CSV table of C-alpha atoms in Angstrom, one decimal:
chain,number,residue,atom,x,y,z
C,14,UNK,CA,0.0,0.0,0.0
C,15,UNK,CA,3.0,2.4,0.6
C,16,UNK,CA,4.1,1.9,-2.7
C,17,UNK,CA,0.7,2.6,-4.1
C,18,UNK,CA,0.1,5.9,-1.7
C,19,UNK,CA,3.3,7.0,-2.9
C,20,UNK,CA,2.5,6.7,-6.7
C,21,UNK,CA,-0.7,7.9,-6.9
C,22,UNK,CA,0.1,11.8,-6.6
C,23,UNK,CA,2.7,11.2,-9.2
C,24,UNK,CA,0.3,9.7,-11.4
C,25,UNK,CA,-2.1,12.7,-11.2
C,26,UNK,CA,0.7,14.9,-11.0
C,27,UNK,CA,1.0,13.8,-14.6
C,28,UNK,CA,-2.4,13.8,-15.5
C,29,UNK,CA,-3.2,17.3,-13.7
C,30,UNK,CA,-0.3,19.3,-14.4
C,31,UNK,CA,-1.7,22.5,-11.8
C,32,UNK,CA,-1.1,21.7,-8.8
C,33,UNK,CA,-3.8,24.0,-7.5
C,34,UNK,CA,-6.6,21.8,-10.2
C,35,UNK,CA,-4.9,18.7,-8.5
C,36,UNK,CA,-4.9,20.0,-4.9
C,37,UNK,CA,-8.6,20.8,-5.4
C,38,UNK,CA,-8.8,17.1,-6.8
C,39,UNK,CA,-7.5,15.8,-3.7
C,40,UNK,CA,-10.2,18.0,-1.8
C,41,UNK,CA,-13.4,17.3,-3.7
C,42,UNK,CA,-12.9,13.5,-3.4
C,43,UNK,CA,-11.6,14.0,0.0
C,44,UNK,CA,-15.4,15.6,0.8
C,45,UNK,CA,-17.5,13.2,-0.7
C,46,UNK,CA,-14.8,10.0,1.7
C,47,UNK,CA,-15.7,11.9,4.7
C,48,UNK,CA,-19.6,12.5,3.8
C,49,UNK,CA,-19.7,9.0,3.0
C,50,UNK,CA,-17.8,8.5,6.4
C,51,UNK,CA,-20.0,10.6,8.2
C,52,UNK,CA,-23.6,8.9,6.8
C,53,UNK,CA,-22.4,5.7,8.0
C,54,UNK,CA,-21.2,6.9,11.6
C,55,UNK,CA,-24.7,8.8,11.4
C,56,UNK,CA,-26.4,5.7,10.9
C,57,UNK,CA,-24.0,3.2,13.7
C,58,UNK,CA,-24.9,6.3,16.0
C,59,UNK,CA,-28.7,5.4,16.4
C,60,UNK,CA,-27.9,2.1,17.7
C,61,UNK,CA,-24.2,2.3,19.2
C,62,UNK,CA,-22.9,5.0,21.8
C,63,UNK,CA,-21.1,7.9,19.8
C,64,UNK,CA,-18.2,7.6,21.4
C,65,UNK,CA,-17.9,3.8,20.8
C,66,UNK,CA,-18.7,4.6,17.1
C,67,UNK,CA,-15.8,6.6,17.2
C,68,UNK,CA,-13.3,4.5,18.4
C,69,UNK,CA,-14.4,1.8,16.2
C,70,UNK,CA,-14.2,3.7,13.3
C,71,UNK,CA,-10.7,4.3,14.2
C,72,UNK,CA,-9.3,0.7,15.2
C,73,UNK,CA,-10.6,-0.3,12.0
C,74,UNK,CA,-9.1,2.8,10.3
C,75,UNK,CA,-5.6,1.5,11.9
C,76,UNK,CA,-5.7,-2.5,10.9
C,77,UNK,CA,-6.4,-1.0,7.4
C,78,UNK,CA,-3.3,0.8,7.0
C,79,UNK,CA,-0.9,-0.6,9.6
C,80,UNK,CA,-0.4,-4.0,8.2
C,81,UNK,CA,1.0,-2.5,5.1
C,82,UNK,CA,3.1,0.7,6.8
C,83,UNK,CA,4.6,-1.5,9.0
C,84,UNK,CA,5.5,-4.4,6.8
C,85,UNK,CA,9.0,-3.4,6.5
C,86,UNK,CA,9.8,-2.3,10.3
C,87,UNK,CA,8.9,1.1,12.4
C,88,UNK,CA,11.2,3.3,9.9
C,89,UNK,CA,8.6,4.1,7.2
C,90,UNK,CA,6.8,5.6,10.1
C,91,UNK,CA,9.4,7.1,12.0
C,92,UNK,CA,8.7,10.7,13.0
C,93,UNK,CA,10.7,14.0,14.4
C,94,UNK,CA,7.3,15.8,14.8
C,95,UNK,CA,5.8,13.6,17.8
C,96,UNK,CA,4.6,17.2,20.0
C,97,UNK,CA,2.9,18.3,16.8
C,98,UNK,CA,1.5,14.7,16.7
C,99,UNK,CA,0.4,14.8,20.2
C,100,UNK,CA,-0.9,17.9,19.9
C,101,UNK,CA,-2.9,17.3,17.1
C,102,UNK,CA,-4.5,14.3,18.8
C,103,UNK,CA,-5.8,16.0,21.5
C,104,UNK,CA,-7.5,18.8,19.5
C,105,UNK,CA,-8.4,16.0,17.0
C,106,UNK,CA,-9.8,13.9,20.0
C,107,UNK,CA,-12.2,16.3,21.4
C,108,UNK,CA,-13.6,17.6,18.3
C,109,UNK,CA,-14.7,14.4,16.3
C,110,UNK,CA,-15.7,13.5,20.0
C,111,UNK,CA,-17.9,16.3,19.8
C,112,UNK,CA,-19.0,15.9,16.2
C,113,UNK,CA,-19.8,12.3,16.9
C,114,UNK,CA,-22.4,12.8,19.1
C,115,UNK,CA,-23.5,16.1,17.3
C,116,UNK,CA,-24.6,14.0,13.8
C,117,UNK,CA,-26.7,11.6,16.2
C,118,UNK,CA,-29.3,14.5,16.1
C,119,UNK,CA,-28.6,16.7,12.8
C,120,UNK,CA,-28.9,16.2,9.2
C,121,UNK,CA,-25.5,15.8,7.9
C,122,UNK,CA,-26.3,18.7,5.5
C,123,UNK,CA,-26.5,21.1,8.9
C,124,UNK,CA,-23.7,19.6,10.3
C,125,UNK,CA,-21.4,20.5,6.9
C,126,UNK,CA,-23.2,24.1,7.0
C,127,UNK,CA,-21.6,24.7,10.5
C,128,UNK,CA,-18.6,23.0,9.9
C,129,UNK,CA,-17.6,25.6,7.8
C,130,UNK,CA,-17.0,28.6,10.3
C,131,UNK,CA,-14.3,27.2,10.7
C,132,UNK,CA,-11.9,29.8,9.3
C,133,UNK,CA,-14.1,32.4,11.4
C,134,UNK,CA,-13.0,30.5,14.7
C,135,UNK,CA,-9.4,30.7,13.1
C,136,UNK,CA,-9.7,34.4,12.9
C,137,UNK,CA,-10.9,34.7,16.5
C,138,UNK,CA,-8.1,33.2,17.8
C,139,UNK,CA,-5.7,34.9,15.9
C,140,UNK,CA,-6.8,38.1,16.7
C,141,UNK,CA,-7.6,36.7,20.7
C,142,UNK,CA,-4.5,34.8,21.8
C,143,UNK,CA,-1.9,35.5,18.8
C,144,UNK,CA,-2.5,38.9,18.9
C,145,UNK,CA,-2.6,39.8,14.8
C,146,UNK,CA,-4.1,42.8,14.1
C,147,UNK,CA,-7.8,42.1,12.2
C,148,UNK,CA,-9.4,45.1,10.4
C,149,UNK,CA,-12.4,45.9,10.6
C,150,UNK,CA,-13.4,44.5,7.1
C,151,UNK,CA,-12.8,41.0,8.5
C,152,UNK,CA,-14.3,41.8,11.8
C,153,UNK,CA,-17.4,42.4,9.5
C,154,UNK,CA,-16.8,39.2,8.0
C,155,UNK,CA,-17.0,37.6,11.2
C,156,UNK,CA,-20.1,39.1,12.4
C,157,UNK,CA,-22.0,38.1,9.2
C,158,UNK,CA,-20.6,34.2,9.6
C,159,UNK,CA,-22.0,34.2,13.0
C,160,UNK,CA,-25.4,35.7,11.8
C,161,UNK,CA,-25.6,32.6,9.2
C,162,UNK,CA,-24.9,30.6,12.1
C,163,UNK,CA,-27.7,31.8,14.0
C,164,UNK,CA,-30.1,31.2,10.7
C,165,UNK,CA,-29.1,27.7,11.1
C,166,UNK,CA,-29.4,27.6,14.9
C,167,UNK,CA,-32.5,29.7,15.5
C,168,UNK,CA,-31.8,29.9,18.5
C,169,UNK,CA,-35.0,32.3,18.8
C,170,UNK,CA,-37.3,29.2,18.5
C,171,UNK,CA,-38.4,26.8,21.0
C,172,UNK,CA,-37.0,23.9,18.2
C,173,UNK,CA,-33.3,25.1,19.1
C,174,UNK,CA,-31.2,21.5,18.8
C,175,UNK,CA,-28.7,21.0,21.4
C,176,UNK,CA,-27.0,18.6,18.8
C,177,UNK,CA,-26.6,22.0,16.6
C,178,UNK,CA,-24.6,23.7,19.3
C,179,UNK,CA,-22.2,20.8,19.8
C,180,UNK,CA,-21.6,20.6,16.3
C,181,UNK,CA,-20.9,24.3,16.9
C,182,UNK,CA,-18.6,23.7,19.5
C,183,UNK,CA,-16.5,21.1,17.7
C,184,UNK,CA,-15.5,23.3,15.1
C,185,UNK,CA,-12.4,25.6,16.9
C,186,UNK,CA,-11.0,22.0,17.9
C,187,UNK,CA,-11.0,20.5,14.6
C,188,UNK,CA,-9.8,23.5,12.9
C,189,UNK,CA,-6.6,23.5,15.0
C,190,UNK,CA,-6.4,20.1,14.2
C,191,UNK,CA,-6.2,21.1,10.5
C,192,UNK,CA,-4.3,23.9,11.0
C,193,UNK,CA,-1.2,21.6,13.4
C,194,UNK,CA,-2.0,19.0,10.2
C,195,UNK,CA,-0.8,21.9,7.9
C,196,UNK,CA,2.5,22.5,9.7
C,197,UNK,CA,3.3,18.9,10.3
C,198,UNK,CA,2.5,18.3,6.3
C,199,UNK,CA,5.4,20.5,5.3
C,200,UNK,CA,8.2,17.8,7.4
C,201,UNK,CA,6.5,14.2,6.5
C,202,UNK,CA,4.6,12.5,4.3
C,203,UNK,CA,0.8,11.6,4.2
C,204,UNK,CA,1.1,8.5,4.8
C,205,UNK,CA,3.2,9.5,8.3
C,206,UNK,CA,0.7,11.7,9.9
C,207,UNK,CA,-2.4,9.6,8.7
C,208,UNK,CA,-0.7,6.3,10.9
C,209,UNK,CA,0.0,8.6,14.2
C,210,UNK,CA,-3.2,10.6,13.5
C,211,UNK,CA,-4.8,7.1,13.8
C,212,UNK,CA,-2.5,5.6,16.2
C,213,UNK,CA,-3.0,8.3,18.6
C,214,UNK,CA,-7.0,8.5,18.0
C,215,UNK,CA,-6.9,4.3,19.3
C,216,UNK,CA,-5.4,5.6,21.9
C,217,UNK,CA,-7.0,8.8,23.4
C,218,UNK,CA,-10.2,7.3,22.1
C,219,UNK,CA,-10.3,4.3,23.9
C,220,UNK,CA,-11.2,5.6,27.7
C,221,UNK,CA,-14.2,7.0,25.9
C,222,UNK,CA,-14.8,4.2,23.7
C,223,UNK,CA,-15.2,2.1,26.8
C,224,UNK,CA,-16.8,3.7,29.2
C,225,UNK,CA,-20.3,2.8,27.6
C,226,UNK,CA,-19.2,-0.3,25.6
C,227,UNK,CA,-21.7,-2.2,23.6
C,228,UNK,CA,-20.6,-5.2,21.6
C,229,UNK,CA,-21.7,-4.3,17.4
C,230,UNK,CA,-23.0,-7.1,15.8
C,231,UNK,CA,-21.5,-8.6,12.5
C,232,UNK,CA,-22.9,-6.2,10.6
C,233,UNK,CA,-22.1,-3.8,12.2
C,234,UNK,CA,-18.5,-4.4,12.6
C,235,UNK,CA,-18.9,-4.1,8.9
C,236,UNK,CA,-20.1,-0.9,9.3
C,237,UNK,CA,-17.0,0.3,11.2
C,238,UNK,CA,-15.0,-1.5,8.5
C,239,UNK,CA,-16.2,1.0,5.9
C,240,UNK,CA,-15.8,3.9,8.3
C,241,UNK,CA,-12.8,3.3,9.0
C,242,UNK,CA,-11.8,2.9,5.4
C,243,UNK,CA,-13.6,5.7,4.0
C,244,UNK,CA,-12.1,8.1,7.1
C,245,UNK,CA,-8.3,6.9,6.3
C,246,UNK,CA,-8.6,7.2,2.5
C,247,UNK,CA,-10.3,10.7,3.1
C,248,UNK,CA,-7.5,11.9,5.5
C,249,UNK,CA,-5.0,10.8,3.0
C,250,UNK,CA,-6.4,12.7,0.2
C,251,UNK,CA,-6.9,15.6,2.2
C,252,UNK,CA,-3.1,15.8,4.2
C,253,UNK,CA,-1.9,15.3,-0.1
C,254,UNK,CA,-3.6,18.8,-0.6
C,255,UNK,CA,-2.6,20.4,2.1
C,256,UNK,CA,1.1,19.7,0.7
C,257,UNK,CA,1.1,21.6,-2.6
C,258,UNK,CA,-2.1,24.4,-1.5
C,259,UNK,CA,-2.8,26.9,1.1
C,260,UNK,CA,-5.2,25.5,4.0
C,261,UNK,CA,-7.7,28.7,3.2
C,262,UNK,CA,-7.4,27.7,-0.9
C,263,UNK,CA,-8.4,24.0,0.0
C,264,UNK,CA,-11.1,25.1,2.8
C,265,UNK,CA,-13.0,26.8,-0.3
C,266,UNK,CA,-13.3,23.6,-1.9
C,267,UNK,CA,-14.7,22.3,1.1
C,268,UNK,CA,-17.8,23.9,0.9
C,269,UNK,CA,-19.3,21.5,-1.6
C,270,UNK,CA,-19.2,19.3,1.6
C,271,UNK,CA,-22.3,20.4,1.9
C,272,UNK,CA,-23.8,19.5,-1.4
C,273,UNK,CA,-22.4,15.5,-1.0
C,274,UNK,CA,-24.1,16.2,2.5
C,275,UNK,CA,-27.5,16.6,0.8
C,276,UNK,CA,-27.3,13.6,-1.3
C,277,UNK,CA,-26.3,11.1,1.2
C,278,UNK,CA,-29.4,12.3,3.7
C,279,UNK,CA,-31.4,12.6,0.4
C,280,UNK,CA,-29.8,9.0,-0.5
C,281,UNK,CA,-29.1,7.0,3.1
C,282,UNK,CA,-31.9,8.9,5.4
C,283,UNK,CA,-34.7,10.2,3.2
C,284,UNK,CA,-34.5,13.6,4.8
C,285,UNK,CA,-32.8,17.1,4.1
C,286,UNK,CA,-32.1,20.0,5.7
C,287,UNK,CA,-34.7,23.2,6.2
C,288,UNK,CA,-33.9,26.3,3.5
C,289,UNK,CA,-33.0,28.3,6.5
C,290,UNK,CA,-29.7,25.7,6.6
C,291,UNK,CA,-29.3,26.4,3.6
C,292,UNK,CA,-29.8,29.9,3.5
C,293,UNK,CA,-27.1,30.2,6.7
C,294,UNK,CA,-24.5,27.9,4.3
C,295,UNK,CA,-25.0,30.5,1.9
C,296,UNK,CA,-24.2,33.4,4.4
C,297,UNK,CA,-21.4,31.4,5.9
C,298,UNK,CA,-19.5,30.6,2.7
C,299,UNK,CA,-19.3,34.3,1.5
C,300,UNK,CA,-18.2,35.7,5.0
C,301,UNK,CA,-15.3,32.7,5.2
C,302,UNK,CA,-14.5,33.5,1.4
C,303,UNK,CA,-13.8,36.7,2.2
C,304,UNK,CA,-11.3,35.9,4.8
C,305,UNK,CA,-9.9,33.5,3.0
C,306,UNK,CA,-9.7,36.4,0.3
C,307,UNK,CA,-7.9,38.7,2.9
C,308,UNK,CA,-5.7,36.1,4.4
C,309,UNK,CA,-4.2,35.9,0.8
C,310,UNK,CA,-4.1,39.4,0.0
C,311,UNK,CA,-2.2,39.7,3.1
C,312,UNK,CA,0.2,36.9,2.5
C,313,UNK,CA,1.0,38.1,-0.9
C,314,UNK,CA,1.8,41.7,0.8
C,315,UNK,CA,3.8,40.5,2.9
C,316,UNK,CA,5.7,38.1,0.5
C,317,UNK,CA,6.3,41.6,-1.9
C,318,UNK,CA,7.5,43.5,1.1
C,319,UNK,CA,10.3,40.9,2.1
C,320,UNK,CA,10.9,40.9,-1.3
C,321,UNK,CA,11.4,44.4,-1.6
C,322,UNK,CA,13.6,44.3,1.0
């Protein structure tokens, strides 16, 4: 499997000579692996604890890439970036912990809608605890994300969904997670950070995985066998476009997360989202566009004024 990891960008690296077409290659197909990852864990979820769910998902994840990482000895996994790693896992374990009971009560079409404040959260913590100086004109952005968040919410109405707000409150966590991925993508290779990213989610998972253990059935294992399969592969395509794009050029991408959203509740559940989801996405996606905008006007600023100098 090394082998074949390894080849594959080369081969598409041939095929799509851009590398930000093949970067947003790597995205869109990385979506649709974790919607479908995300339908199935929404389905396991109505019969198995969340957390549970969670850890199987990532046990199976592990036996499907170990046996072939580790066929030739610990070196192909050797890393010099284990605080990053460790890091990373804590971030990662609270926020899928989060998320995983979140989509036991949402569609998956809100859950993607929310998911992509994101890079608002980023920008709050930048300005917050890193102190970078945010104009106003992002500050603005902010405020409209947060008012497409409330669309979605309502938080107005007596049908406010406790699920919504911990999908809500998963989303800082797993964008440091993404954003730790990003740094630790520029020293190793995909295949590096996908094992410890596993590794490390058997691990921290397992405590919470336990403490309301319910044996799956057959079929269900089966279930966790695809989940775990369709999580790995999407991790790997996603930590392959993080290599040759910036994280905000490969967020954009990620809003058709909410489109392959729709069709698997459309497809698995028979249900969809309200239009005010939709209608908050909407709002959402332009206010995080426009950061993403800034952030790169700002980086391509900064990059002509070391130049200059």
């Amino acid at each position: 499997m090394t082998s074949a990891v390894d080849r594959l960008p080369d081969l598409l690296e041939r095929l799509v000579p851009s590398r930000t077409a093949r970067a947003f290659s790597f995205a869109i197909l990385a979506g649709i692996f974790f919607q479908a990852l995300n339908a199935v864990a929404r389905h396991l979820t109505q019969e198995l604890p969340p957390l549970e769910v969670s850890w199987g998902r990532w046990i199976t994840g592990w036996l499907f890439i170990a046996p072939f990482l580790l066929r030739g000895g610990f070196a192909p996994v050797r890393t010099s970036q284990m605080p990053r790693h460790l890091l990373r896992g804590v971030f990662h374990t609270a926020g899928y912990g989060l998320w995983y009971w979140a989509i036991v009560g949402i569609p998956l079409a809100q859950a993607a809608a929310l998911g992509f404040t994101g890079p608002i959260f980023v920008t709050l913590g930048a300005a917050l605890f890193l102190g970078e100086r945010v104009r106003w004109q992002r500050w603005l952005a902010v405020l409209l994300g947060f008012a497409g968040v409330l669309l979605i919410v309502q938080p107005w109405t007596a049908a406010l969904n406790s699920y919504a707000l911990l999908m809500l409150a998963c989303v800082p966590l797993t964008a440091s997670s993404n954003l730790v991925a990003k740094v630790i993508s520029a020293h190793e290779k995909p295949e590096v950070i996908v094992f410890w990213q596993s590794t490390l989610a058997v691990v921290f998972f397992a405590p919470l995985g336990l403490w309301d253990f319910r044996m799956p059935s057959l079929e269900q294992f089966g279930w966790l066998a695809v989940a775990g399969i369709t999580g790995t592969m999407g991790y790997f395509l996603m930590t392959w476009a993080f290599r040759i794009a910036d994280i905000s050029s490969v967020q954009t991408v990620g809003f058709l997360g909410i489109v392959w959203a729709t069709l698997f509740d459309l497809a698995v559940f028979g249900q969809t989202a309200d239009l005010w989801t939709f209608i908050g996405a909407g709002v959402i996606v332009a206010a995080t566009s426009y950061i993403a905008h800034r952030e790169s006007v700002a980086t391509r600023t900064g990059a002509g004024r070391a130049g200059a100098v």
